[in-house]
Tab-separated table of C-alpha atoms in Angstrom:
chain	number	residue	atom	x	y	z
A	217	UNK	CA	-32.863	96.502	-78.253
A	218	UNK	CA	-30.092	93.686	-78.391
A	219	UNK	CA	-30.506	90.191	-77.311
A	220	UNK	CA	-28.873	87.261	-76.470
A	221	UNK	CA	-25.964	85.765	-78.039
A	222	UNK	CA	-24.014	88.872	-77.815
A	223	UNK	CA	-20.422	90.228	-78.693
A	224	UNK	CA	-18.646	87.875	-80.985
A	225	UNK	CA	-21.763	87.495	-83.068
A	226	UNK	CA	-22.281	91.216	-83.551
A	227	UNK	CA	-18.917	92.018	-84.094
A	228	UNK	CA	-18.430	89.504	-87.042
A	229	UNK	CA	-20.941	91.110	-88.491
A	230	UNK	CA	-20.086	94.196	-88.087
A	231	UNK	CA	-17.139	93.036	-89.707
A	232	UNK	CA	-18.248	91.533	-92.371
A	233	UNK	CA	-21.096	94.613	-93.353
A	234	UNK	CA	-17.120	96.780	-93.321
A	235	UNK	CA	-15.567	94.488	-95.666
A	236	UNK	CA	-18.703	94.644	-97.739
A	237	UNK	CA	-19.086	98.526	-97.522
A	238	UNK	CA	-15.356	98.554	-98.848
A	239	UNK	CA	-16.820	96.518	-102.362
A	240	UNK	CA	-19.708	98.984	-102.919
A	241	UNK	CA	-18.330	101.174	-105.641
A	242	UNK	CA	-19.635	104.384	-106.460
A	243	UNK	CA	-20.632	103.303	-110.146
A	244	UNK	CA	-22.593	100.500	-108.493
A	245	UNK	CA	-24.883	103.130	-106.800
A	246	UNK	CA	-24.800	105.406	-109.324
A	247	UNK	CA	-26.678	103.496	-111.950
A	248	UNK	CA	-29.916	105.095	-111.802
A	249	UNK	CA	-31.475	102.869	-114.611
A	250	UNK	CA	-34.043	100.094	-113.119
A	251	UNK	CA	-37.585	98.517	-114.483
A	252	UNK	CA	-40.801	100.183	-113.275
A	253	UNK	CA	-41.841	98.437	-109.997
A	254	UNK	CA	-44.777	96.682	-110.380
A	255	UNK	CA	-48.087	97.856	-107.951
A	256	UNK	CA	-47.813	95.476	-105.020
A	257	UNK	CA	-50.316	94.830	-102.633
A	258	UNK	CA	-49.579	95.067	-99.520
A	259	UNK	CA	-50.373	92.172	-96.872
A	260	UNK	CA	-51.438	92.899	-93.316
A	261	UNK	CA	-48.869	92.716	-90.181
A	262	UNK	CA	-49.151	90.162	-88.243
A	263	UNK	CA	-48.585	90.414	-84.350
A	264	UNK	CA	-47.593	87.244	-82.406
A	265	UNK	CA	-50.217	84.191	-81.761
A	266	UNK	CA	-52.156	85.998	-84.264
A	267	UNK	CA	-53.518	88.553	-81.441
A	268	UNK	CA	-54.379	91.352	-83.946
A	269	UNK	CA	-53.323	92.321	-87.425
A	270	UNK	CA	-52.177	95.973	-88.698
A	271	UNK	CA	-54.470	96.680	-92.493
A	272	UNK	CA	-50.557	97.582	-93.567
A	273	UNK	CA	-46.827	97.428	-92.151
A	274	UNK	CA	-46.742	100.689	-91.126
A	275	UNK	CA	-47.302	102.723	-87.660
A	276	UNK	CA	-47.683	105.788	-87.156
A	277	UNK	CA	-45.527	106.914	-83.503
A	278	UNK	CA	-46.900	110.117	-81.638
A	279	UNK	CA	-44.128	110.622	-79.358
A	280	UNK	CA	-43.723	114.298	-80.838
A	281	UNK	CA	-47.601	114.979	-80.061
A	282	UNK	CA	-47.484	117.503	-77.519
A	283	UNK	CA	-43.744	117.298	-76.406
A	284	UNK	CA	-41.909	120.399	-76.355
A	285	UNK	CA	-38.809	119.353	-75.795
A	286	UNK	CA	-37.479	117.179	-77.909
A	287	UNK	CA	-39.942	117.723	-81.346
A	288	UNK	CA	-40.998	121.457	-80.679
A	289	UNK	CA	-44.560	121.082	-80.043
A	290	UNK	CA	-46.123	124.727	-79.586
A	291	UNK	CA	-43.728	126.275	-81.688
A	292	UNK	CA	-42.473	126.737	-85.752
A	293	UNK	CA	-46.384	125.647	-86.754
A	294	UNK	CA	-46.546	122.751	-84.842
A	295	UNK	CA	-49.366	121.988	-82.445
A	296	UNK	CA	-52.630	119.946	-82.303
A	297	UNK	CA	-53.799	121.227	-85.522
A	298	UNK	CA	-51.124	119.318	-87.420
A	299	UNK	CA	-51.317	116.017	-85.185
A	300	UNK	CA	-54.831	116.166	-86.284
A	301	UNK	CA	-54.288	116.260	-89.885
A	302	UNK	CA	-51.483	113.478	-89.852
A	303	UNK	CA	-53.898	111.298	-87.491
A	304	UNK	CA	-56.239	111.637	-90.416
A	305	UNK	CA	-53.881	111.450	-93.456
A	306	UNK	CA	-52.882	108.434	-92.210
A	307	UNK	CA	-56.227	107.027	-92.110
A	308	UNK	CA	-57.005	108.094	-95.326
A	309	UNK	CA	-53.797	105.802	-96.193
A	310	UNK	CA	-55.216	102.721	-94.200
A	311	UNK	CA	-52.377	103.166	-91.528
A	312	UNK	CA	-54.901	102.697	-88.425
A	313	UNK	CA	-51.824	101.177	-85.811
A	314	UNK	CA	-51.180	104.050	-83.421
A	315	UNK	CA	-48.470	103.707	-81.357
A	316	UNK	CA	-48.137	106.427	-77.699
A	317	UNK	CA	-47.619	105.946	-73.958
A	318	UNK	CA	-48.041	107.033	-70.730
A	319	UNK	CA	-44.721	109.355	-70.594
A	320	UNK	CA	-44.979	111.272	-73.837
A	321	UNK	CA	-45.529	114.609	-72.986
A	322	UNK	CA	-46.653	113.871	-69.053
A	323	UNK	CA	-50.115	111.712	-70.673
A	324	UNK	CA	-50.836	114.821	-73.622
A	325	UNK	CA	-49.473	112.442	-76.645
A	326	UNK	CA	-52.449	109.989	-75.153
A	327	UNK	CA	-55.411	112.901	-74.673
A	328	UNK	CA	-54.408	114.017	-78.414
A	329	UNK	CA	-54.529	110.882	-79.697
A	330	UNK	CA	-58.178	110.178	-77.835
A	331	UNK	CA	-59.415	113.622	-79.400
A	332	UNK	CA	-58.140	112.879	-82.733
A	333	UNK	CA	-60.557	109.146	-82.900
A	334	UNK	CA	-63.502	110.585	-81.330
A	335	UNK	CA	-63.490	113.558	-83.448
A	336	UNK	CA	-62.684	112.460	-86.628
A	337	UNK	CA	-65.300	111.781	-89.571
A	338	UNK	CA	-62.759	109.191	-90.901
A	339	UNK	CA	-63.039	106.608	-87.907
A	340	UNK	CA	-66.925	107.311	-88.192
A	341	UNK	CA	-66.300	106.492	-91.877
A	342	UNK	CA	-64.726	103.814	-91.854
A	343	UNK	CA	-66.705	102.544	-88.507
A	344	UNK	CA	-69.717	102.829	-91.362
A	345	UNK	CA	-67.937	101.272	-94.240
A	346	UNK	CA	-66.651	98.276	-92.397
A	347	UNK	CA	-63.095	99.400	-92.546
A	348	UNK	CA	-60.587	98.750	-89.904
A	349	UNK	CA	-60.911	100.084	-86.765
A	350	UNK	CA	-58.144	102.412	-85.244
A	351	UNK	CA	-55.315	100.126	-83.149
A	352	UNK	CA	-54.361	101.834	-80.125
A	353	UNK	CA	-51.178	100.793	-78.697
A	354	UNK	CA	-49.678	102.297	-75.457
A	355	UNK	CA	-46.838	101.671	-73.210
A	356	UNK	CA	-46.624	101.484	-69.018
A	357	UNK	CA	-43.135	102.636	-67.767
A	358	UNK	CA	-42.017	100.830	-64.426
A	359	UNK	CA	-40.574	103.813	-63.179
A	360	UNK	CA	-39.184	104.445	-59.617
A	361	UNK	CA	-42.036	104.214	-57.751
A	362	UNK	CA	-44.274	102.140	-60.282
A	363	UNK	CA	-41.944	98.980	-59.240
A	364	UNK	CA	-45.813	97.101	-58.402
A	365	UNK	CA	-48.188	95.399	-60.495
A	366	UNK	CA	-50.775	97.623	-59.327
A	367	UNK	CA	-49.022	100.308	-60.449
A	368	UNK	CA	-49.497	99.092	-64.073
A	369	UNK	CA	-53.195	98.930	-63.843
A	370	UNK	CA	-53.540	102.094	-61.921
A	371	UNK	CA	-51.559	103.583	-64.896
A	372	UNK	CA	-53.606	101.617	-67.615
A	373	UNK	CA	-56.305	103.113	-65.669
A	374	UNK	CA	-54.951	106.765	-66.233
A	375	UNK	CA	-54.241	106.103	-69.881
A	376	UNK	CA	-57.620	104.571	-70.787
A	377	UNK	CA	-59.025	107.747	-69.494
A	378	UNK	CA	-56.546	110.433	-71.101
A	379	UNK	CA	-57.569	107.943	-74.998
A	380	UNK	CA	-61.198	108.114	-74.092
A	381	UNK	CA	-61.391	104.536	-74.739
A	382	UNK	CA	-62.475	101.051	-72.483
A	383	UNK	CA	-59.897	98.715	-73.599
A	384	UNK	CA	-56.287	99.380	-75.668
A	385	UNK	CA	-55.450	96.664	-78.087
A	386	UNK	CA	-51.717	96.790	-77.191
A	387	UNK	CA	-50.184	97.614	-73.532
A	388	UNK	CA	-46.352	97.312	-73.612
A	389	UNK	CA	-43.877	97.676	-70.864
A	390	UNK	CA	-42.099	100.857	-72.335
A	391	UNK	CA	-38.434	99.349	-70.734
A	392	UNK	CA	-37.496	96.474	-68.425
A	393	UNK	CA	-35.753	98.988	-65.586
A	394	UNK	CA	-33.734	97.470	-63.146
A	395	UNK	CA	-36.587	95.726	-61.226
A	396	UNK	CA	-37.077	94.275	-57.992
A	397	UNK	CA	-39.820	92.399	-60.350
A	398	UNK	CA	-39.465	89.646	-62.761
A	399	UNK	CA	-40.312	89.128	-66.103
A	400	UNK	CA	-42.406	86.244	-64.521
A	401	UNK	CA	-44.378	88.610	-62.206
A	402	UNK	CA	-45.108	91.238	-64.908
A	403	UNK	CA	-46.309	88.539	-67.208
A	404	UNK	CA	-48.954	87.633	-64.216
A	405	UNK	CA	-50.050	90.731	-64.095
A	406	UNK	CA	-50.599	92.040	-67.639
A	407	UNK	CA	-52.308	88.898	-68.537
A	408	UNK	CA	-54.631	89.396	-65.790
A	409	UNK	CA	-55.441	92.743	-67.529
A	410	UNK	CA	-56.107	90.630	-70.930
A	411	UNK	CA	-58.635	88.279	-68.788
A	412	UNK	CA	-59.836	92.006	-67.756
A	413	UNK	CA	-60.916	93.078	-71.228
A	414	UNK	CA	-59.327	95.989	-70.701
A	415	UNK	CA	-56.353	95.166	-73.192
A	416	UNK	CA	-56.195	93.520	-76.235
A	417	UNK	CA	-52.683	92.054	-76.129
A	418	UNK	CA	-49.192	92.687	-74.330
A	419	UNK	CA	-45.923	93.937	-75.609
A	420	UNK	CA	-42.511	94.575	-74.500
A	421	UNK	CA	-40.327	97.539	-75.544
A	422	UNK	CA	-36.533	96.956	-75.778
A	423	UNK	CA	-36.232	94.072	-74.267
A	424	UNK	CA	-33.239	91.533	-74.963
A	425	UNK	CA	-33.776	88.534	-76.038
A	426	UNK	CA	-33.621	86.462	-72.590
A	427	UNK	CA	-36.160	88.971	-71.235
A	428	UNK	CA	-38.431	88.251	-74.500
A	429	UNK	CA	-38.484	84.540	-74.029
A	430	UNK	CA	-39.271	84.899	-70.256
A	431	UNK	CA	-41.480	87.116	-70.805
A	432	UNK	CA	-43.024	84.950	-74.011
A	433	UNK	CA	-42.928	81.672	-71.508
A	434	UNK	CA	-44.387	83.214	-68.026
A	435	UNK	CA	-47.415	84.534	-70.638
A	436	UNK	CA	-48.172	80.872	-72.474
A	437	UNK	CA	-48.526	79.889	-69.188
A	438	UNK	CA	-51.655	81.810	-68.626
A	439	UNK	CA	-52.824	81.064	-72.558
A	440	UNK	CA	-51.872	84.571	-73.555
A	441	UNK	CA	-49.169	85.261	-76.313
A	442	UNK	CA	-46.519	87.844	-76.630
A	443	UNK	CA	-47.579	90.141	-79.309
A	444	UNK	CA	-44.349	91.790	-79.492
A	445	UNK	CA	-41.004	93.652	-79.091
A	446	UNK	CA	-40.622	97.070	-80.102
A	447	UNK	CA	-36.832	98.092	-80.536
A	448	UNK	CA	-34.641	100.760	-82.062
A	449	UNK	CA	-33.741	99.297	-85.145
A	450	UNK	CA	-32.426	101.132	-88.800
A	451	UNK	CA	-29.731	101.637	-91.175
A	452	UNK	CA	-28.235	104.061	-88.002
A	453	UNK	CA	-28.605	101.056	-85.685
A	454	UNK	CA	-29.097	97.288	-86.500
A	455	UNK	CA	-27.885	95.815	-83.147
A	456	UNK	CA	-31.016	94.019	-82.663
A	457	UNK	CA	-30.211	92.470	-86.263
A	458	UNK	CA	-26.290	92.142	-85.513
A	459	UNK	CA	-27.502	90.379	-81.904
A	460	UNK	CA	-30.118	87.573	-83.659
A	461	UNK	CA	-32.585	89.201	-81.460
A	462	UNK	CA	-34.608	89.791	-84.437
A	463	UNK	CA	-34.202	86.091	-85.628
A	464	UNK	CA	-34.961	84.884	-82.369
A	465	UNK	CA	-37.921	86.887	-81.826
A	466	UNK	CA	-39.220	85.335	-85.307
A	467	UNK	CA	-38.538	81.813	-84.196
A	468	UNK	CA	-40.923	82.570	-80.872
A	469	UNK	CA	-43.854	84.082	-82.952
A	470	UNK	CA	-42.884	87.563	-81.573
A	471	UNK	CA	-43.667	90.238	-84.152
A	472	UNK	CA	-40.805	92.861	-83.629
A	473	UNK	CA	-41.783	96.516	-84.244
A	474	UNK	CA	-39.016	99.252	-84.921
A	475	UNK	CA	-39.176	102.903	-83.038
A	476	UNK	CA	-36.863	105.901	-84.594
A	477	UNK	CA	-36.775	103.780	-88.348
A	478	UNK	CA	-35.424	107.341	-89.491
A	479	UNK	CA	-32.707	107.547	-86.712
A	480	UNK	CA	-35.069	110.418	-85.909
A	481	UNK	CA	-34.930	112.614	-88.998
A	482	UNK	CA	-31.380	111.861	-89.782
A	483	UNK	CA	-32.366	109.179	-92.794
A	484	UNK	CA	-34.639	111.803	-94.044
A	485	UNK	CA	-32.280	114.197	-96.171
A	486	UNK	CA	-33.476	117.305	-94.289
A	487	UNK	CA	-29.979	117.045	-92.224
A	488	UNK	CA	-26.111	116.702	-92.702
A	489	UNK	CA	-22.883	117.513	-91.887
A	490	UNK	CA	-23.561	121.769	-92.393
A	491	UNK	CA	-26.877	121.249	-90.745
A	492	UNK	CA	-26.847	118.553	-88.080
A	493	UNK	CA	-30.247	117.905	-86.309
A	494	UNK	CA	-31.511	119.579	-83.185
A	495	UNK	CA	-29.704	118.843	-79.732
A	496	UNK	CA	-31.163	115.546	-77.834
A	497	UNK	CA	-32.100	113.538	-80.757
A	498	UNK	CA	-30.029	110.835	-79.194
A	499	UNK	CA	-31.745	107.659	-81.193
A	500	UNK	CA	-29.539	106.990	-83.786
A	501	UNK	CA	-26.747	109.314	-83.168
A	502	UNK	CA	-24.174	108.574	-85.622
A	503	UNK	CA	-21.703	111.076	-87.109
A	504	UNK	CA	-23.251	113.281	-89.737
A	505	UNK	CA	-20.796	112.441	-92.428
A	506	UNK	CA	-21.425	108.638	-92.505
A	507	UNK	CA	-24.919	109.893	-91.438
A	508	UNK	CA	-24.793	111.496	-95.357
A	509	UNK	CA	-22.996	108.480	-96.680
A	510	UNK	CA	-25.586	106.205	-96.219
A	511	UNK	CA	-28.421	108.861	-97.694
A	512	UNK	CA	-26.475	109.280	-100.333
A	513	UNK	CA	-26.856	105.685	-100.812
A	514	UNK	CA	-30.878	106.059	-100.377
A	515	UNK	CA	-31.149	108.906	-102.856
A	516	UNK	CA	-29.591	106.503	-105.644
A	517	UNK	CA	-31.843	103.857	-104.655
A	518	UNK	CA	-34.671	105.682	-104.839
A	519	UNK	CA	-34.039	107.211	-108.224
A	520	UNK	CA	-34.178	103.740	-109.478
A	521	UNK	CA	-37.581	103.524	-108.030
A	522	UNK	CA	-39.483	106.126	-109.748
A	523	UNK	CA	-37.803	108.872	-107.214
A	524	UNK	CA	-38.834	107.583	-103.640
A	525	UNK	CA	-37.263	109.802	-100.928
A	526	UNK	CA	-34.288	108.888	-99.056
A	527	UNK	CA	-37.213	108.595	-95.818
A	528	UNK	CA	-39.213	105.942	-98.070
A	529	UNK	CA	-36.236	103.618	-98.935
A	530	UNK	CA	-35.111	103.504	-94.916
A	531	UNK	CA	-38.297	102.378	-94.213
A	532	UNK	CA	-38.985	100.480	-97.126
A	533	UNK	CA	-35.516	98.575	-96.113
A	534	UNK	CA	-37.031	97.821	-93.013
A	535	UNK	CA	-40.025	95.977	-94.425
A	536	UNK	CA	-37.596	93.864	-96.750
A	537	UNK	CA	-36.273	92.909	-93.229
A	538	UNK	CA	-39.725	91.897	-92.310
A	539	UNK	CA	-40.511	94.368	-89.359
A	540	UNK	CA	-42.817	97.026	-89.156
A	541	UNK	CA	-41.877	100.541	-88.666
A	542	UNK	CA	-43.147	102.544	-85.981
A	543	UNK	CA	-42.542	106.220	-87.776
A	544	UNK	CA	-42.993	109.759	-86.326
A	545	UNK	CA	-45.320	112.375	-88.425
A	546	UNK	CA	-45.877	115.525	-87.316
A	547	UNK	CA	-47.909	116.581	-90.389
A	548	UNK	CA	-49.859	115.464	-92.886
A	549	UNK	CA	-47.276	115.994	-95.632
A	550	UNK	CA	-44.984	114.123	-93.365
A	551	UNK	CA	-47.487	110.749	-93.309
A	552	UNK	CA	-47.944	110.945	-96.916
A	553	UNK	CA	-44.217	110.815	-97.983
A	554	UNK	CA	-44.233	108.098	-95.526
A	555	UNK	CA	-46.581	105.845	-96.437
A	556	UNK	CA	-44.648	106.425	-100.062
A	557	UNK	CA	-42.506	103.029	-98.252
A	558	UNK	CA	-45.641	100.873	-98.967
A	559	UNK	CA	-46.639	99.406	-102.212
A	560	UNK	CA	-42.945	98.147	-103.515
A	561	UNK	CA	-39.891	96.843	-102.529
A	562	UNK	CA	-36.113	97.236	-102.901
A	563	UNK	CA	-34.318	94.523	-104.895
A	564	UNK	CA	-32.111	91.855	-102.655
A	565	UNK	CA	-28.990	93.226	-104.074
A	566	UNK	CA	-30.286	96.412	-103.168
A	567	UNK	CA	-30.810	95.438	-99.708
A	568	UNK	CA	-27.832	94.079	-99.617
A	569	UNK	CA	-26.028	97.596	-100.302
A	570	UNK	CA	-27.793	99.143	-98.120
A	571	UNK	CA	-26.513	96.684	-95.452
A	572	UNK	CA	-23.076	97.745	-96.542
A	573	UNK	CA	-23.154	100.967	-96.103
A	574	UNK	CA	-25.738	100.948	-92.962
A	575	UNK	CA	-23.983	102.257	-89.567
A	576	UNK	CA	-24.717	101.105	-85.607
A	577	UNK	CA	-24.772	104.295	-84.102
A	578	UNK	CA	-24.947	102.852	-80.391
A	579	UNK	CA	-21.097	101.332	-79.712
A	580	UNK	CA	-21.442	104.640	-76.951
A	581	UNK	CA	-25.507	104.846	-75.844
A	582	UNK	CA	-26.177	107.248	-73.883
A	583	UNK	CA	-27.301	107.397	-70.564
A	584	UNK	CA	-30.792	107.397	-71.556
A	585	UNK	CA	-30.207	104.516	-73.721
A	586	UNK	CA	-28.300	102.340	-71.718
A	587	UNK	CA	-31.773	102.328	-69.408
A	588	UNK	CA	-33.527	101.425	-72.067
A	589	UNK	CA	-31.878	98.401	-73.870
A	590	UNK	CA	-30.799	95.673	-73.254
């Protein structure tokens, strides 16, 4: 994540979201009292140059589809069963954006996700009924020795195979790595893939701003628009806000798309300070008390709106910020309480205490991240 225009910027803000934190009193949050929201209708997302739409805001991010590592996969009733019924629970919820990529799980997130669409009597359903189609959205990672061009449609190749499908409708580069490559050269070569048919539209992943508007300005030159910038971005981490790489992003028609929206569990309730999350959830790291200060303030926002869960106001924040959350489910129950962020909205003021009180967990990334973004 972060962009251009850097330090001073981001620490004023930061400074001013302190100051602000200091004015939220406790009997400000604690008024649970508030009008019945009123049914609102969600309107599609909208990718950059108008490549594709998404029916709703919402994503649906299968990075814990077959890893073991990090999200347990195998183990504690989680395997392909489960990423089954959350692939179709959140079709039956008109989420149909689908976000993997090459690395998750060695290629396995991908082969699920294939299974899941040709299997499933929803996409034949909704193939029948006119409905959306499922949006498949992958990710090449210029690793060590993928530092070619080739290498990214060799590896689009691979992926196309593991989905079971002839053309993606979004291929991102998962991380601009130190490269012996430009932004300009890249941009070449993935719109060559989009003259190919074999992808829809390209995306970047955590790039910085500078890298977004090379990357936006190589592509216009071959007709083909940047569809957009997927970052780490939520009330754990709002560099990317803090930076005006969000604003900037806006200006260039670049729809930006946040990954980890729930600082990767730690916005959902389930942890805190006597029961901290598993070891190497490193996006949105933050220190579990101010982790519980800022659910705390979720849980009295939610109350005001007919009970929502601490998970449903972090993302529902998030679309009052106009992005669309890219959000991990490993069940079905898990995409249903999810898609619980659609359909309403916080207040401004609301928003606005939730900005006080919000964190940015990465003033020490970790290795990891400091390969990642920018």
């Amino acid at each position: 994540g972060g962009g251009g225009g850097g330090g001073a910027a981001a620490a004023a803000a930061s400074a001013t979201t302190a100051d602000t934190a200091a004015a939220v009193s406790e009997s400000e949050l604690s008024s649970t009292w508030h009008k019945p929201d009123t049914p609102r209708e969600e309107q599609p997302f909208r990718f950059g140059g108008g490549v594709l739409s998404s029916p709703v805001p919402l994503g649906i991010g299968t990075w814990s589809w077959g890893d073991e590592r990090t999200w347990g996969y195998g183990r504690d009733n989680f395997g392909p069963e489960q990423c089954m019924h959350a692939f179709n629970a959140a079709l039956d919820a008109n989420v149909t954006y689908f976000d993997t990529a090459q690395v998750y799980a060695d290629g396995l997130s991908e082969s699920l996700l294939g299974k899941f669409i040709k299997m499933s009597p929803h996409a034949e359903r909704r193939a029948a009924l006119g409905r959306a189609p499922v949006l498949v959205a992958t990710k090449f990672m210029p690793w060590f020795t993928h530092f070619t061009t080739a290498a990214a449609r060799q590896h689009l190749l691979a992926s196309l195979k593991r989905l079971g499908v002839d053309k993606v409708h979004v291929y991102q580069v998962h991380g601009l790595m130190p490269s012996v490559l430009s932004a300009e050269t890249w941009a070449a070569a993935f719109a060559a893939l989009v003259r190919e048919g074999v992808i829809g539209a390209v995306g970047v992943c955590n790039f910085t701003f500078d890298q977004t508007r090379r990357t936006h300005a190589a592509l216009a030159k071959h007709g083909v628009p940047l569809a957009s910038n997927q970052v780490e971005y939520s009330l754990l981490r709002r560099s990317p806000e803090f930076s005006g790489l969000i604003d900037d992003c806006r200006r260039l028609d670049v729809a930006v798309l946040a990954y980890s929206p729930l600082g990767m569990g730690r916005l959902t309730g389930k942890y805190s300070v006597a029961h901290p999350p598993p070891t190497g959830r490193v996006y949105g790291n933050a220190d579990m008390a101010a982790v519980d200060r800022v659910v705390h303030a979720l849980r009295k926002f939610g109350a005001r709106h007919g009970n929502r869960t601490p998970a449903q106001v972090a993302l529902n924040w998030l679309l009052c910020k106009g992005v669309m959350p890219i959000v991990g489910c490993k069940s079905a129950a898990h995409v249903r309480e999810n898609v619980g962020c659609l359909g309403w909205r916080l207040t401004a003021d609301e928003v606005a205490h939730l900005d006080a009180v919000s964190l940015d967990a990465q003033a020490q990334p970790s290795v990891i991240q400091s390969l990642f973004q920018g």
